[in-house]
Structure formats: C-alpha cells, structure tokens
PDB file of C-alpha atoms in Angstrom:
ATOM      1  CA  ALA O   1      21.003 -18.549 -10.564  1.00 74.00           C
ATOM      2  CA  GLN O   2      19.300 -15.205 -10.953  1.00 84.00           C
ATOM      3  CA  SER O   3      18.985 -13.147  -7.798  1.00 90.00           C
ATOM      4  CA  VAL O   4      18.163  -9.704  -6.493  1.00 94.00           C
ATOM      5  CA  ALA O   5      19.469  -8.066  -3.361  1.00 95.00           C
ATOM      6  CA  GLN O   6      17.889  -5.308  -1.334  1.00 96.00           C
ATOM      7  CA  PRO O   7      20.720  -4.077   0.878  1.00 96.00           C
ATOM      8  CA  GLU O   8      18.588  -1.997   3.258  1.00 96.00           C
ATOM      9  CA  ASP O   9      16.081  -3.527   5.633  1.00 95.00           C
ATOM     10  CA  GLN O  10      14.553  -0.131   6.320  1.00 97.00           C
ATOM     11  CA  VAL O  11      14.654   3.325   4.793  1.00 98.00           C
ATOM     12  CA  ASN O  12      13.426   6.420   6.633  1.00 98.00           C
ATOM     13  CA  VAL O  13      12.636   9.613   4.772  1.00 98.00           C
ATOM     14  CA  ALA O  14      10.849  12.833   5.657  1.00 98.00           C
ATOM     15  CA  GLU O  15       7.608  13.639   3.902  1.00 98.00           C
ATOM     16  CA  GLY O  16       8.224  15.778   0.835  1.00 97.00           C
ATOM     17  CA  ASN O  17      11.800  14.584   0.398  1.00 98.00           C
ATOM     18  CA  PRO O  18      12.896  12.356  -2.464  1.00 97.00           C
ATOM     19  CA  LEU O  19      13.105   8.657  -1.706  1.00 97.00           C
ATOM     20  CA  THR O  20      15.235   5.840  -3.066  1.00 98.00           C
ATOM     21  CA  VAL O  21      14.844   2.143  -2.360  1.00 98.00           C
ATOM     22  CA  LYS O  22      17.795   0.137  -3.622  1.00 98.00           C
ATOM     23  CA  CYS O  23      17.905  -3.103  -5.573  1.00 98.00           C
ATOM     24  CA  THR O  24      20.856  -4.794  -7.235  1.00 97.00           C
ATOM     25  CA  TYR O  25      20.614  -7.800  -9.455  1.00 95.00           C
ATOM     26  CA  SER O  26      22.729 -10.733 -10.530  1.00 92.00           C
ATOM     27  CA  VAL O  27      21.556 -12.309 -13.770  1.00 87.00           C
ATOM     28  CA  SER O  28      22.938 -13.937 -16.841  1.00 84.00           C
ATOM     29  CA  GLY O  29      21.434 -12.612 -20.004  1.00 83.00           C
ATOM     30  CA  ASN O  30      18.906  -9.792 -20.158  1.00 84.00           C
ATOM     31  CA  PRO O  31      17.349  -8.898 -16.813  1.00 89.00           C
ATOM     32  CA  TYR O  32      13.596  -8.592 -16.466  1.00 91.00           C
ATOM     33  CA  LEU O  33      12.995  -6.665 -13.255  1.00 94.00           C
ATOM     34  CA  PHE O  34       9.966  -5.718 -11.195  1.00 95.00           C
ATOM     35  CA  TRP O  35       8.968  -3.665  -8.179  1.00 97.00           C
ATOM     36  CA  TYR O  36       6.034  -4.534  -5.932  1.00 97.00           C
ATOM     37  CA  VAL O  37       4.625  -2.791  -2.850  1.00 97.00           C
ATOM     38  CA  GLN O  38       2.947  -4.403   0.158  1.00 94.00           C
ATOM     39  CA  TYR O  39       0.788  -2.305   2.451  1.00 93.00           C
ATOM     40  CA  PRO O  40       0.076  -3.626   5.979  1.00 88.00           C
ATOM     41  CA  ASN O  41      -2.034  -6.798   6.036  1.00 84.00           C
ATOM     42  CA  ARG O  42      -2.392  -6.781   2.254  1.00 87.00           C
ATOM     43  CA  GLY O  43      -1.028  -8.763  -0.679  1.00 89.00           C
ATOM     44  CA  LEU O  44       1.637  -7.371  -2.980  1.00 93.00           C
ATOM     45  CA  GLN O  45       0.724  -4.875  -5.676  1.00 95.00           C
ATOM     46  CA  PHE O  46       2.649  -4.399  -8.914  1.00 95.00           C
ATOM     47  CA  LEU O  47       4.346  -1.004  -9.315  1.00 96.00           C
ATOM     48  CA  LEU O  48       6.468  -1.223 -12.459  1.00 95.00           C
ATOM     49  CA  LYS O  49       8.712  -3.406 -14.581  1.00 93.00           C
ATOM     50  CA  TYR O  50      11.764  -3.123 -16.787  1.00 93.00           C
ATOM     51  CA  ILE O  51      11.985  -5.266 -19.901  1.00 88.00           C
ATOM     52  CA  THR O  52      14.085  -3.304 -22.374  1.00 83.00           C
ATOM     53  CA  GLY O  53      14.466   0.189 -23.761  1.00 84.00           C
ATOM     54  CA  ASP O  54      14.412   3.391 -21.732  1.00 88.00           C
ATOM     55  CA  ASN O  55      16.435   3.094 -18.522  1.00 92.00           C
ATOM     56  CA  LEU O  56      13.902   5.188 -16.598  1.00 95.00           C
ATOM     57  CA  VAL O  57      10.672   3.302 -16.053  1.00 95.00           C
ATOM     58  CA  LYS O  58       7.570   5.052 -14.753  1.00 95.00           C
ATOM     59  CA  GLY O  59       4.999   3.207 -12.683  1.00 94.00           C
ATOM     60  CA  SER O  60       2.017   3.578 -10.402  1.00 92.00           C
ATOM     61  CA  TYR O  61       1.535   6.166  -7.628  1.00 92.00           C
ATOM     62  CA  GLY O  62       4.283   8.458  -8.978  1.00 95.00           C
ATOM     63  CA  PHE O  63       7.066   5.897  -8.591  1.00 97.00           C
ATOM     64  CA  GLU O  64       9.804   5.367 -11.122  1.00 97.00           C
ATOM     65  CA  ALA O  65      12.841   3.123 -11.314  1.00 97.00           C
ATOM     66  CA  GLU O  66      16.211   3.604 -12.898  1.00 97.00           C
ATOM     67  CA  PHE O  67      17.878   0.662 -14.606  1.00 96.00           C
ATOM     68  CA  ASN O  68      21.689   0.874 -14.574  1.00 95.00           C
ATOM     69  CA  LYS O  69      23.417  -1.923 -16.421  1.00 93.00           C
ATOM     70  CA  SER O  70      26.971  -0.986 -15.433  1.00 93.00           C
ATOM     71  CA  GLN O  71      26.069  -0.946 -11.747  1.00 94.00           C
ATOM     72  CA  THR O  72      23.594  -3.851 -12.057  1.00 94.00           C
ATOM     73  CA  SER O  73      21.017  -1.821 -10.170  1.00 96.00           C
ATOM     74  CA  PHE O  74      17.323  -1.107 -10.430  1.00 97.00           C
ATOM     75  CA  HIS O  75      16.587   1.477  -7.746  1.00 98.00           C
ATOM     76  CA  LEU O  76      13.054   2.632  -7.011  1.00 98.00           C
ATOM     77  CA  LYS O  77      12.586   6.385  -6.710  1.00 98.00           C
ATOM     78  CA  LYS O  78       9.976   9.019  -6.039  1.00 98.00           C
ATOM     79  CA  PRO O  79      10.612  12.780  -6.180  1.00 97.00           C
ATOM     80  CA  SER O  80       8.447  13.654  -3.159  1.00 97.00           C
ATOM     81  CA  ALA O  81       7.534  11.066  -0.530  1.00 97.00           C
ATOM     82  CA  LEU O  82       4.107  10.828   1.094  1.00 97.00           C
ATOM     83  CA  VAL O  83       3.288   9.348   4.487  1.00 96.00           C
ATOM     84  CA  SER O  84       0.964   6.976   2.615  1.00 95.00           C
ATOM     85  CA  ASP O  85       3.995   5.553   0.760  1.00 97.00           C
ATOM     86  CA  SER O  86       5.042   3.826   3.988  1.00 97.00           C
ATOM     87  CA  ALA O  87       5.028   0.128   3.146  1.00 97.00           C
ATOM     88  CA  LEU O  88       7.202  -2.874   2.358  1.00 96.00           C
ATOM     89  CA  TYR O  89       8.807  -2.824  -1.095  1.00 97.00           C
ATOM     90  CA  PHE O  90      10.018  -5.869  -3.013  1.00 96.00           C
ATOM     91  CA  CYS O  91      12.283  -6.111  -6.016  1.00 97.00           C
ATOM     92  CA  ALA O  92      11.912  -9.209  -8.217  1.00 95.00           C
ATOM     93  CA  VAL O  93      13.570 -10.760 -11.264  1.00 92.00           C
ATOM     94  CA  ARG O  94      12.457 -13.322 -13.787  1.00 89.00           C
ATOM     95  CA  ASP O  95      14.439 -16.526 -13.642  1.00 84.00           C
ATOM     96  CA  LYS O  96      16.771 -17.313 -16.512  1.00 79.00           C
ATOM     97  CA  ASP O  97      15.598 -20.797 -17.415  1.00 78.00           C
ATOM     98  CA  ARG O  98      12.135 -22.157 -18.063  1.00 77.00           C
ATOM     99  CA  GLY O  99      10.884 -24.756 -15.620  1.00 76.00           C
ATOM    100  CA  ALA O 100       9.685 -28.234 -16.533  1.00 77.00           C
ATOM    101  CA  SER O 101       6.254 -26.805 -17.351  1.00 75.00           C
ATOM    102  CA  GLY O 102       7.742 -24.477 -19.953  1.00 76.00           C
ATOM    103  CA  THR O 103       7.462 -21.150 -18.207  1.00 78.00           C
ATOM    104  CA  TYR O 104       9.492 -19.047 -15.845  1.00 81.00           C
ATOM    105  CA  LYS O 105       9.395 -18.498 -12.142  1.00 83.00           C
ATOM    106  CA  TYR O 106      10.082 -15.216 -10.391  1.00 88.00           C
ATOM    107  CA  ILE O 107      12.583 -14.545  -7.621  1.00 91.00           C
ATOM    108  CA  PHE O 108      11.903 -11.903  -4.992  1.00 93.00           C
ATOM    109  CA  GLY O 109      14.240  -9.930  -2.785  1.00 94.00           C
ATOM    110  CA  THR O 110      13.958  -9.814   0.983  1.00 94.00           C
ATOM    111  CA  GLY O 111      12.066  -6.540   1.015  1.00 95.00           C
ATOM    112  CA  THR O 112      12.773  -3.006   2.261  1.00 96.00           C
ATOM    113  CA  ARG O 113      10.498  -1.282   4.736  1.00 96.00           C
ATOM    114  CA  LEU O 114       9.971   2.368   3.849  1.00 97.00           C
ATOM    115  CA  LYS O 115       8.897   4.747   6.600  1.00 97.00           C
ATOM    116  CA  VAL O 116       7.900   8.243   5.584  1.00 97.00           C
ATOM    117  CA  LEU O 117       7.886  10.580   8.558  1.00 96.00           C
ATOM    118  CA  ALA O 118       5.469  13.493   8.772  1.00 94.00           C
TER     119      ALA O 118
ATOM    120  CA  ASN T   1     -14.018  -8.813 -10.446  1.00 75.00           C
ATOM    121  CA  ALA T   2     -13.061 -10.134  -7.027  1.00 81.00           C
ATOM    122  CA  GLY T   3      -9.462 -10.659  -8.223  1.00 92.00           C
ATOM    123  CA  VAL T   4      -7.486 -13.236  -6.232  1.00 95.00           C
ATOM    124  CA  THR T   5      -9.220 -14.543  -3.120  1.00 96.00           C
ATOM    125  CA  GLN T   6      -7.730 -16.677  -0.376  1.00 97.00           C
ATOM    126  CA  THR T   7      -9.351 -18.558   2.483  1.00 96.00           C
ATOM    127  CA  PRO T   8      -8.982 -18.739   5.396  1.00 96.00           C
ATOM    128  CA  LYS T   9      -7.390 -15.450   6.504  1.00 95.00           C
ATOM    129  CA  PHE T  10      -5.992 -17.018   9.674  1.00 96.00           C
ATOM    130  CA  GLN T  11      -5.416 -20.605  10.756  1.00 96.00           C
ATOM    131  CA  VAL T  12      -3.838 -22.326  13.723  1.00 97.00           C
ATOM    132  CA  LEU T  13      -2.828 -25.968  13.348  1.00 97.00           C
ATOM    133  CA  LYS T  14      -1.238 -28.512  15.629  1.00 97.00           C
ATOM    134  CA  THR T  15       1.852 -30.341  14.443  1.00 98.00           C
ATOM    135  CA  GLY T  16       0.863 -33.258  12.246  1.00 97.00           C
ATOM    136  CA  GLN T  17      -2.521 -31.911  11.218  1.00 97.00           C
ATOM    137  CA  SER T  18      -3.391 -31.444   7.583  1.00 96.00           C
ATOM    138  CA  MET T  19      -5.206 -28.631   5.856  1.00 96.00           C
ATOM    139  CA  THR T  20      -5.821 -26.984   2.517  1.00 97.00           C
ATOM    140  CA  LEU T  21      -5.338 -23.303   1.788  1.00 98.00           C
ATOM    141  CA  GLN T  22      -7.766 -22.190  -0.862  1.00 98.00           C
ATOM    142  CA  CYS T  23      -6.998 -19.797  -3.710  1.00 98.00           C
ATOM    143  CA  ALA T  24      -9.307 -18.678  -6.496  1.00 97.00           C
ATOM    144  CA  GLN T  25      -9.146 -16.044  -9.227  1.00 97.00           C
ATOM    145  CA  ASP T  26     -11.823 -14.782 -11.588  1.00 95.00           C
ATOM    146  CA  MET T  27      -9.579 -13.114 -14.172  1.00 93.00           C
ATOM    147  CA  ASN T  28      -9.116 -16.213 -16.360  1.00 92.00           C
ATOM    148  CA  HIS T  29      -5.384 -16.184 -15.656  1.00 93.00           C
ATOM    149  CA  GLU T  30      -3.445 -19.210 -16.790  1.00 91.00           C
ATOM    150  CA  TYR T  31      -0.520 -18.737 -14.386  1.00 92.00           C
ATOM    151  CA  MET T  32      -1.000 -19.222 -10.643  1.00 94.00           C
ATOM    152  CA  SER T  33       1.548 -19.522  -7.872  1.00 95.00           C
ATOM    153  CA  TRP T  34       1.991 -19.931  -4.123  1.00 97.00           C
ATOM    154  CA  TYR T  35       4.582 -18.057  -2.056  1.00 96.00           C
ATOM    155  CA  ARG T  36       5.427 -17.996   1.603  1.00 96.00           C
ATOM    156  CA  GLN T  37       6.610 -14.844   3.318  1.00 94.00           C
ATOM    157  CA  ASP T  38       8.911 -15.052   6.305  1.00 93.00           C
ATOM    158  CA  PRO T  39      10.726 -12.230   8.127  1.00 86.00           C
ATOM    159  CA  GLY T  40      14.143 -11.581   6.605  1.00 84.00           C
ATOM    160  CA  MET T  41      13.509 -14.115   3.835  1.00 87.00           C
ATOM    161  CA  GLY T  42      11.200 -12.185   1.557  1.00 87.00           C
ATOM    162  CA  LEU T  43       8.871 -14.182  -0.650  1.00 91.00           C
ATOM    163  CA  ARG T  44       9.821 -17.698  -1.617  1.00 94.00           C
ATOM    164  CA  LEU T  45       8.042 -19.656  -4.336  1.00 93.00           C
ATOM    165  CA  ILE T  46       6.476 -22.948  -3.262  1.00 96.00           C
ATOM    166  CA  HIS T  47       4.677 -24.230  -6.386  1.00 95.00           C
ATOM    167  CA  TYR T  48       3.309 -22.748  -9.564  1.00 92.00           C
ATOM    168  CA  SER T  49       1.031 -23.759 -12.414  1.00 92.00           C
ATOM    169  CA  VAL T  50       0.657 -22.721 -16.043  1.00 88.00           C
ATOM    170  CA  GLY T  51      -2.797 -24.195 -16.502  1.00 89.00           C
ATOM    171  CA  ALA T  52      -5.210 -26.911 -15.495  1.00 91.00           C
ATOM    172  CA  GLY T  53      -3.379 -30.177 -14.980  1.00 92.00           C
ATOM    173  CA  ILE T  54       0.117 -28.633 -15.052  1.00 92.00           C
ATOM    174  CA  THR T  55       2.109 -27.803 -11.936  1.00 93.00           C
ATOM    175  CA  ASP T  56       5.781 -27.200 -11.215  1.00 92.00           C
ATOM    176  CA  GLN T  57       7.962 -26.883  -8.127  1.00 92.00           C
ATOM    177  CA  GLY T  58       9.409 -23.639  -6.866  1.00 91.00           C
ATOM    178  CA  GLU T  59      12.224 -22.973  -4.400  1.00 90.00           C
ATOM    179  CA  VAL T  60      10.664 -24.545  -1.289  1.00 95.00           C
ATOM    180  CA  PRO T  61       8.183 -27.269  -2.336  1.00 96.00           C
ATOM    181  CA  ASN T  62       8.840 -29.834   0.400  1.00 96.00           C
ATOM    182  CA  GLY T  63       5.876 -30.448   2.686  1.00 96.00           C
ATOM    183  CA  TYR T  64       3.374 -28.960   0.252  1.00 97.00           C
ATOM    184  CA  ASN T  65       1.203 -30.428  -2.495  1.00 97.00           C
ATOM    185  CA  VAL T  66      -0.769 -28.683  -5.193  1.00 97.00           C
ATOM    186  CA  SER T  67      -3.121 -29.603  -7.989  1.00 95.00           C
ATOM    187  CA  ARG T  68      -4.886 -27.540 -10.624  1.00 96.00           C
ATOM    188  CA  SER T  69      -8.114 -29.071 -11.851  1.00 96.00           C
ATOM    189  CA  THR T  70      -9.632 -25.790 -13.107  1.00 96.00           C
ATOM    190  CA  THR T  71      -8.298 -22.472 -14.379  1.00 94.00           C
ATOM    191  CA  GLU T  72      -9.859 -20.663 -11.417  1.00 96.00           C
ATOM    192  CA  ASP T  73      -8.630 -22.667  -8.419  1.00 97.00           C
ATOM    193  CA  PHE T  74      -5.178 -23.565  -7.106  1.00 98.00           C
ATOM    194  CA  PRO T  75      -5.330 -25.086  -3.603  1.00 98.00           C
ATOM    195  CA  LEU T  76      -2.225 -25.656  -1.475  1.00 98.00           C
ATOM    196  CA  ARG T  77      -2.201 -28.725   0.769  1.00 98.00           C
ATOM    197  CA  LEU T  78      -0.169 -29.279   3.889  1.00 96.00           C
ATOM    198  CA  LEU T  79      -0.262 -33.016   4.542  1.00 91.00           C
ATOM    199  CA  SER T  80       1.409 -33.023   7.960  1.00 96.00           C
ATOM    200  CA  ALA T  81       1.973 -29.542   9.342  1.00 96.00           C
ATOM    201  CA  ALA T  82       5.252 -28.656  11.036  1.00 97.00           C
ATOM    202  CA  PRO T  83       6.204 -25.562  13.071  1.00 97.00           C
ATOM    203  CA  SER T  84       8.619 -24.601  10.257  1.00 96.00           C
ATOM    204  CA  GLN T  85       5.567 -24.032   8.070  1.00 97.00           C
ATOM    205  CA  THR T  86       4.401 -21.161  10.261  1.00 97.00           C
ATOM    206  CA  SER T  87       4.290 -18.310   7.762  1.00 97.00           C
ATOM    207  CA  VAL T  88       2.120 -16.004   5.715  1.00 95.00           C
ATOM    208  CA  TYR T  89       1.049 -17.624   2.454  1.00 97.00           C
ATOM    209  CA  PHE T  90       0.248 -15.663  -0.680  1.00 96.00           C
ATOM    210  CA  CYS T  91      -1.388 -16.878  -3.837  1.00 97.00           C
ATOM    211  CA  ALA T  92      -0.822 -14.961  -7.073  1.00 96.00           C
ATOM    212  CA  SER T  93      -2.022 -15.166 -10.658  1.00 95.00           C
ATOM    213  CA  SER T  94      -1.130 -13.690 -14.015  1.00 92.00           C
ATOM    214  CA  TYR T  95      -1.740 -13.839 -17.705  1.00 87.00           C
ATOM    215  CA  LEU T  96       0.638 -16.071 -19.564  1.00 78.00           C
ATOM    216  CA  THR T  97       1.931 -15.124 -22.984  1.00 69.00           C
ATOM    217  CA  TYR T  98       4.422 -17.502 -24.464  1.00 64.00           C
ATOM    218  CA  GLN T  99       5.698 -14.840 -26.795  1.00 58.00           C
ATOM    219  CA  THR T 100       7.098 -12.714 -24.008  1.00 59.00           C
ATOM    220  CA  ASP T 101       6.576 -14.493 -20.691  1.00 68.00           C
ATOM    221  CA  ILE T 102       7.218 -11.200 -18.921  1.00 70.00           C
ATOM    222  CA  TYR T 103       4.237 -10.265 -16.821  1.00 82.00           C
ATOM    223  CA  GLU T 104       3.155  -8.882 -13.499  1.00 88.00           C
ATOM    224  CA  GLN T 105       1.370 -10.967 -10.899  1.00 92.00           C
ATOM    225  CA  TYR T 106      -1.812 -10.177  -8.948  1.00 94.00           C
ATOM    226  CA  PHE T 107      -1.637 -11.230  -5.315  1.00 95.00           C
ATOM    227  CA  GLY T 108      -4.306 -12.344  -2.886  1.00 95.00           C
ATOM    228  CA  PRO T 109      -4.582 -10.910   0.649  1.00 93.00           C
ATOM    229  CA  GLY T 110      -2.724 -13.815   2.261  1.00 94.00           C
ATOM    230  CA  THR T 111      -3.338 -16.535   4.846  1.00 96.00           C
ATOM    231  CA  ARG T 112      -1.522 -16.320   8.166  1.00 96.00           C
ATOM    232  CA  LEU T 113      -0.770 -19.856   9.356  1.00 97.00           C
ATOM    233  CA  THR T 114       0.566 -20.792  12.768  1.00 97.00           C
ATOM    234  CA  VAL T 115       1.638 -24.363  13.529  1.00 97.00           C
ATOM    235  CA  THR T 116       2.080 -25.183  17.215  1.00 96.00           C
TER     236      THR T 116
END
C-alpha cells in the first residue's frame, strides 16, 4: 500500500532561518504527493503538489518542496521562516488503486509540528 | 462562497448515543470525504463519495455511516457512539476530473467530538 512517513514530530527553527519539514514516501508506480498546513483550530489548507516534471515545486506562502526520486523524499522547505509559519504540516500521497467507486483515496502522514521562534 | 462548512463545532455524547455530523460545500465539488484526526495518527479516511448516490469506504469506516443525496451535503452518522470515536472530524471536498484524478482538497473547520 502507498504510504508517507514524517519522521519528526516537531521541528524548531529560529525566525529568519531556513526551514525543512521532512517527508518520505513508499509507493509503487508514479507518486502523486501533497503538502497541507493546519493552523490552530482550523481545517487543513493545501500548500502544493507534485505530479510530474520539475523536481522543485513552488507553492503558497513562499513554501516549496523538493522531490527526490532516489531518496524517495518530498521535503517541504522555506528559505526564511516566519513566526506565522508555526503550524502542523501534513504530507499526503494519492493511493495507487482506484476504489470501488472508481476514484482514488488519499493517505496522510502523521503530521509535523513546526515552531518558529522569534 | 462559504467553502466547506461543518456543524456542530463541538459535541459531547454519551456512549451508545447517536448523532449526525453535518458537512456542506457550495463549490459544486463532486468529491467529498470524511477524516478523523487523532494525536500521533494523523488524518485517517473514514468514507468518501464521488457524487450523489455513490459512497466508498476509507481506512476506518467501522461505526460510521454516510449517504450522499445531493452534491452539496455529505453527513456522517454515528449510530452508537463509543469512546474510541472521540476525535476531531474533518470534512473535505474537491473537484473530480477523471482524466487526471490528481487534485487538492478543501477542508472544513472540523467538529470536535467527545464520547464519555
């Protein structure tokens, strides 16, 4: 089955420093990968996705993600962290097989809490 | 557009009680889904739907029922609540394109459910 792993429960970074939130994937076939962010007491918001093509994907709020096929990783990055980036970040992957209804479901990681310190 | 709305925001149930979590979207999205979020477990898919009259099971469907009578609404029913169903529940929706089937989801604000 397809899966994603987020090896860090929490990442701390100082404001202004670059940040990385890690995600590794295990899929058969082409991976279709996503990043979402969840601010406190809110639903998830889409940040970016990788389908094919350029390994560096740019998304919302200055975030980008680097797809690395040899390392089976899809790490989320930002060159300069803001305190307002503090949130819970989820990596997700599209499942390999269609369900009985003919479409796919999506599998989420366990989430990484990012704390940006002023 | 209001986007994806969920009611109620909070709910406390006693074991064995039933209730329905409401979800509605005004974006004319074909795809709708329900997830539960638990500490250390991330988001787990309960049920999803690709259109009115069509539903499918996710990873953790037991104890939950769904139906989809309209494009806009996708209620989640707990027939006999158990403490293990204490969680935060999120509804999400998306466009559905059969050519690519690769799309981002829009999430509601969540319902925090406690079963005692």
